[in-house]
Amino acid sequence: DVCSSDLSYAQGLARIQNSATPVGVDSLEKQIDNYLRAPNVPSEKDLFIISAGGLDIYDASINNTSLASPVDALITAIKRLTDAGAKYVLIVYPPNMARTPWAIRKSSAARLAVQDLSYDTGTSCTSFSCRTTIALNLEFPATSTHQPILLADLMGYSNLITGTSG
C-alpha cells in the first residue's frame, strides 16, 4: 500500500504486481503509477510508506511459486518513486504469514513452507524478507549523506517475542 503526505492510495486485496492483483483493485505498481500522474511530484519532505507482500506470500504458497517476480516488481516500483524525487521511503515487511489464521489451520509441514516464504530460518534466502532486503541493499546502497530506503521489520521483532516459549 502506498501513502504520501495526507494522501492514501492503499487498497485491500492488492498485490505488488498488476498481473497478480484481482480485477477492480489497484496493485502496488498501479498505486504508484496513480500517484506519479501529474501534478503529483514527491516533495522534499514526503514520506512514502509501503507495506506489501503478505498476499504475494499467500499466492506463492497457494500456487507453489517463487517470490522472485513480486520482489523484483517491488524494487522497480520503489525505484520509480525515488527516480521521481522521493527522498524518504519506508518499507514495512508483512507479518509472518505462517502465524496467520489461514496458515494455522494447515498441517505443520504446510505451515513450515509458508514460514519459509515469509522469513528464512536457514541460509537459502528464498523468503520475501530476505529477497527484498538483499535487493534493496543492492539497488539503494547507503551513502554517507543519505539513505533513501528504510526498512521496518516490526513483525520480525514480534516474531522473536511470540516465537519463543517460556
mmCIF file of C-alpha atoms in Angstrom:
data_model
loop_
_atom_site.group_PDB
_atom_site.id
_atom_site.type_symbol
_atom_site.label_atom_id
_atom_site.label_comp_id
_atom_site.label_asym_id
_atom_site.label_seq_id
_atom_site.Cartn_x
_atom_site.Cartn_y
_atom_site.Cartn_z
ATOM 1 C CA ASP A 1 0.000 0.000 0.000
ATOM 2 C CA VAL A 2 1.256 3.463 -0.826
ATOM 3 C CA CYS A 3 0.697 6.621 1.210
ATOM 4 C CA SER A 4 2.214 10.065 0.713
ATOM 5 C CA SER A 5 1.660 13.122 2.894
ATOM 6 C CA ASP A 6 -2.026 13.042 3.650
ATOM 7 C CA LEU A 7 -2.871 11.014 0.553
ATOM 8 C CA SER A 8 -3.513 7.288 0.588
ATOM 9 C CA TYR A 9 -3.609 5.073 -2.448
ATOM 10 C CA ALA A 10 -3.836 1.853 -0.410
ATOM 11 C CA GLN A 11 -6.336 -0.802 -1.452
ATOM 12 C CA GLY A 12 -7.289 -4.085 0.132
ATOM 13 C CA LEU A 13 -6.520 -7.298 -1.766
ATOM 14 C CA ALA A 14 -3.741 -5.542 -3.706
ATOM 15 C CA ARG A 15 -0.685 -7.489 -4.694
ATOM 16 C CA ILE A 16 2.609 -5.961 -5.756
ATOM 17 C CA GLN A 17 2.180 -6.754 -9.440
ATOM 18 C CA ASN A 18 -0.660 -5.729 -11.739
ATOM 19 C CA SER A 19 -0.836 -9.252 -13.167
ATOM 20 C CA ALA A 20 -1.444 -10.830 -9.742
ATOM 21 C CA THR A 21 -3.997 -8.321 -8.406
ATOM 22 C CA PRO A 22 -7.727 -9.078 -8.701
ATOM 23 C CA VAL A 23 -9.761 -7.087 -11.218
ATOM 24 C CA GLY A 24 -11.080 -3.855 -9.774
ATOM 25 C CA VAL A 25 -8.201 -3.449 -7.314
ATOM 26 C CA ASP A 26 -5.066 -1.401 -7.933
ATOM 27 C CA SER A 27 -1.783 -3.233 -7.414
ATOM 28 C CA LEU A 28 1.147 -1.551 -5.716
ATOM 29 C CA GLU A 29 2.570 -0.878 -9.193
ATOM 30 C CA LYS A 30 -0.694 0.818 -10.218
ATOM 31 C CA GLN A 31 -0.959 2.749 -6.942
ATOM 32 C CA ILE A 32 2.467 4.254 -7.597
ATOM 33 C CA ASP A 33 1.523 4.964 -11.224
ATOM 34 C CA ASN A 34 -1.621 6.724 -9.979
ATOM 35 C CA TYR A 35 0.371 8.841 -7.542
ATOM 36 C CA LEU A 36 3.021 9.821 -10.088
ATOM 37 C CA ARG A 37 0.460 11.197 -12.531
ATOM 38 C CA ALA A 38 0.661 14.961 -12.926
ATOM 39 C CA PRO A 39 0.530 17.143 -10.957
ATOM 40 C CA ASN A 40 1.879 14.854 -8.212
ATOM 41 C CA VAL A 41 5.609 15.110 -7.632
ATOM 42 C CA PRO A 42 7.284 13.914 -4.442
ATOM 43 C CA SER A 43 8.220 16.886 -2.304
ATOM 44 C CA GLU A 44 11.337 17.299 -0.178
ATOM 45 C CA LYS A 45 9.571 16.195 2.994
ATOM 46 C CA ASP A 46 7.233 13.451 1.736
ATOM 47 C CA LEU A 47 7.447 10.113 3.467
ATOM 48 C CA PHE A 48 6.198 7.159 1.437
ATOM 49 C CA ILE A 49 5.170 4.158 3.493
ATOM 50 C CA ILE A 50 4.913 0.900 1.586
ATOM 51 C CA SER A 51 3.533 -2.184 3.263
ATOM 52 C CA ALA A 52 3.247 -5.047 0.806
ATOM 53 C CA GLY A 53 3.965 -8.706 0.338
ATOM 54 C CA GLY A 54 1.529 -10.581 2.561
ATOM 55 C CA LEU A 55 -0.857 -11.536 -0.217
ATOM 56 C CA ASP A 56 2.084 -12.204 -2.533
ATOM 57 C CA ILE A 57 3.371 -14.727 0.031
ATOM 58 C CA TYR A 58 -0.134 -16.203 0.224
ATOM 59 C CA ASP A 59 -0.270 -16.529 -3.583
ATOM 60 C CA ALA A 60 3.206 -18.098 -3.726
ATOM 61 C CA SER A 61 2.127 -20.642 -1.151
ATOM 62 C CA ILE A 62 -1.162 -21.484 -2.863
ATOM 63 C CA ASN A 63 0.412 -21.638 -6.340
ATOM 64 C CA ASN A 64 3.742 -23.157 -5.243
ATOM 65 C CA THR A 65 5.696 -20.363 -6.941
ATOM 66 C CA SER A 66 8.745 -18.247 -6.160
ATOM 67 C CA LEU A 67 8.688 -14.720 -4.774
ATOM 68 C CA ALA A 68 11.365 -13.508 -7.219
ATOM 69 C CA SER A 69 8.902 -11.765 -9.534
ATOM 70 C CA PRO A 70 6.951 -9.850 -6.847
ATOM 71 C CA VAL A 71 10.201 -8.767 -5.162
ATOM 72 C CA ASP A 72 11.645 -7.558 -8.481
ATOM 73 C CA ALA A 73 8.406 -5.653 -9.146
ATOM 74 C CA LEU A 74 8.570 -4.087 -5.665
ATOM 75 C CA ILE A 75 12.125 -2.865 -6.222
ATOM 76 C CA THR A 76 11.154 -1.460 -9.633
ATOM 77 C CA ALA A 77 8.146 0.341 -8.127
ATOM 78 C CA ILE A 78 10.262 1.843 -5.348
ATOM 79 C CA LYS A 79 12.836 2.931 -7.932
ATOM 80 C CA ARG A 80 10.086 4.730 -9.862
ATOM 81 C CA LEU A 81 9.328 6.726 -6.714
ATOM 82 C CA THR A 82 12.962 7.574 -5.981
ATOM 83 C CA ASP A 83 13.639 8.437 -9.633
ATOM 84 C CA ALA A 84 10.679 10.831 -9.439
ATOM 85 C CA GLY A 85 12.280 12.547 -6.438
ATOM 86 C CA ALA A 86 11.100 10.628 -3.373
ATOM 87 C CA LYS A 87 13.759 11.035 -0.699
ATOM 88 C CA TYR A 88 12.157 9.009 2.085
ATOM 89 C CA VAL A 89 10.599 5.592 1.557
ATOM 90 C CA LEU A 90 9.780 3.311 4.478
ATOM 91 C CA ILE A 91 9.226 -0.356 3.680
ATOM 92 C CA VAL A 92 7.211 -2.265 6.273
ATOM 93 C CA TYR A 93 7.514 -6.022 5.921
ATOM 94 C CA PRO A 94 4.361 -8.128 6.093
ATOM 95 C CA PRO A 95 3.635 -10.379 9.049
ATOM 96 C CA ASN A 96 4.936 -13.899 9.197
ATOM 97 C CA MET A 97 2.152 -15.472 7.170
ATOM 98 C CA ALA A 98 2.724 -18.816 8.915
ATOM 99 C CA ARG A 99 1.198 -17.255 12.036
ATOM 100 C CA THR A 100 -1.990 -16.069 10.387
ATOM 101 C CA PRO A 101 -5.333 -17.842 10.967
ATOM 102 C CA TRP A 102 -5.196 -19.040 7.341
ATOM 103 C CA ALA A 103 -1.886 -20.858 7.854
ATOM 104 C CA ILE A 104 -2.518 -22.058 11.403
ATOM 105 C CA ARG A 105 -5.265 -24.327 10.035
ATOM 106 C CA LYS A 106 -2.699 -26.034 7.788
ATOM 107 C CA SER A 107 -0.549 -29.050 8.594
ATOM 108 C CA SER A 108 2.780 -28.369 10.296
ATOM 109 C CA ALA A 109 4.632 -29.146 7.041
ATOM 110 C CA ALA A 110 2.451 -26.672 5.126
ATOM 111 C CA ARG A 111 2.933 -24.034 7.857
ATOM 112 C CA LEU A 112 6.688 -24.544 7.640
ATOM 113 C CA ALA A 113 6.514 -23.973 3.870
ATOM 114 C CA VAL A 114 4.609 -20.723 4.459
ATOM 115 C CA GLN A 115 7.176 -19.771 7.123
ATOM 116 C CA ASP A 116 9.968 -20.286 4.581
ATOM 117 C CA LEU A 117 8.206 -17.900 2.187
ATOM 118 C CA SER A 118 7.839 -15.260 4.926
ATOM 119 C CA TYR A 119 11.153 -15.373 6.795
ATOM 120 C CA ASP A 120 14.205 -17.549 6.245
ATOM 121 C CA THR A 121 15.148 -19.845 9.066
ATOM 122 C CA GLY A 122 18.261 -21.028 7.223
ATOM 123 C CA THR A 123 20.598 -19.670 4.578
ATOM 124 C CA SER A 124 18.515 -20.260 1.431
ATOM 125 C CA CYS A 125 17.250 -16.658 1.117
ATOM 126 C CA THR A 126 14.071 -17.645 -0.700
ATOM 127 C CA SER A 127 11.738 -15.710 1.605
ATOM 128 C CA PHE A 128 10.099 -12.394 0.876
ATOM 129 C CA SER A 129 12.020 -10.602 3.612
ATOM 130 C CA CYS A 130 15.447 -11.942 2.661
ATOM 131 C CA ARG A 131 14.987 -11.420 -1.090
ATOM 132 C CA THR A 132 13.665 -7.908 -0.516
ATOM 133 C CA THR A 133 16.421 -6.935 1.924
ATOM 134 C CA ILE A 134 19.176 -8.068 -0.451
ATOM 135 C CA ALA A 135 17.545 -6.425 -3.481
ATOM 136 C CA LEU A 136 17.047 -3.134 -1.610
ATOM 137 C CA ASN A 137 20.648 -3.128 -0.391
ATOM 138 C CA LEU A 138 21.898 -3.686 -3.942
ATOM 139 C CA GLU A 139 19.634 -1.092 -5.569
ATOM 140 C CA PHE A 140 19.753 1.569 -2.844
ATOM 141 C CA PRO A 141 23.107 1.450 -1.059
ATOM 142 C CA ALA A 142 23.538 3.822 1.854
ATOM 143 C CA THR A 143 25.820 6.787 1.350
ATOM 144 C CA SER A 144 27.495 8.995 3.910
ATOM 145 C CA THR A 145 24.851 11.661 3.283
ATOM 146 C CA HIS A 146 21.587 9.815 2.737
ATOM 147 C CA GLN A 147 19.719 6.522 2.978
ATOM 148 C CA PRO A 148 16.534 6.883 0.916
ATOM 149 C CA ILE A 149 15.077 3.477 1.774
ATOM 150 C CA LEU A 150 14.458 2.397 5.340
ATOM 151 C CA LEU A 151 13.152 -0.992 6.448
ATOM 152 C CA ALA A 152 10.839 -1.626 9.356
ATOM 153 C CA ASP A 153 10.667 -5.271 10.259
ATOM 154 C CA LEU A 154 8.100 -4.860 13.008
ATOM 155 C CA MET A 155 6.851 -8.394 12.517
ATOM 156 C CA GLY A 156 10.393 -9.741 12.878
ATOM 157 C CA TYR A 157 10.547 -8.132 16.288
ATOM 158 C CA SER A 158 7.148 -9.572 17.171
ATOM 159 C CA ASN A 159 8.206 -12.983 15.861
ATOM 160 C CA LEU A 160 11.166 -13.019 18.215
ATOM 161 C CA ILE A 161 8.887 -12.448 21.173
ATOM 162 C CA THR A 162 5.931 -14.626 20.162
ATOM 163 C CA GLY A 163 8.027 -17.386 18.634
ATOM 164 C CA THR A 164 9.762 -18.336 21.853
ATOM 165 C CA SER A 165 8.360 -20.323 24.697
ATOM 166 C CA GLY A 166 8.864 -19.802 28.394
#
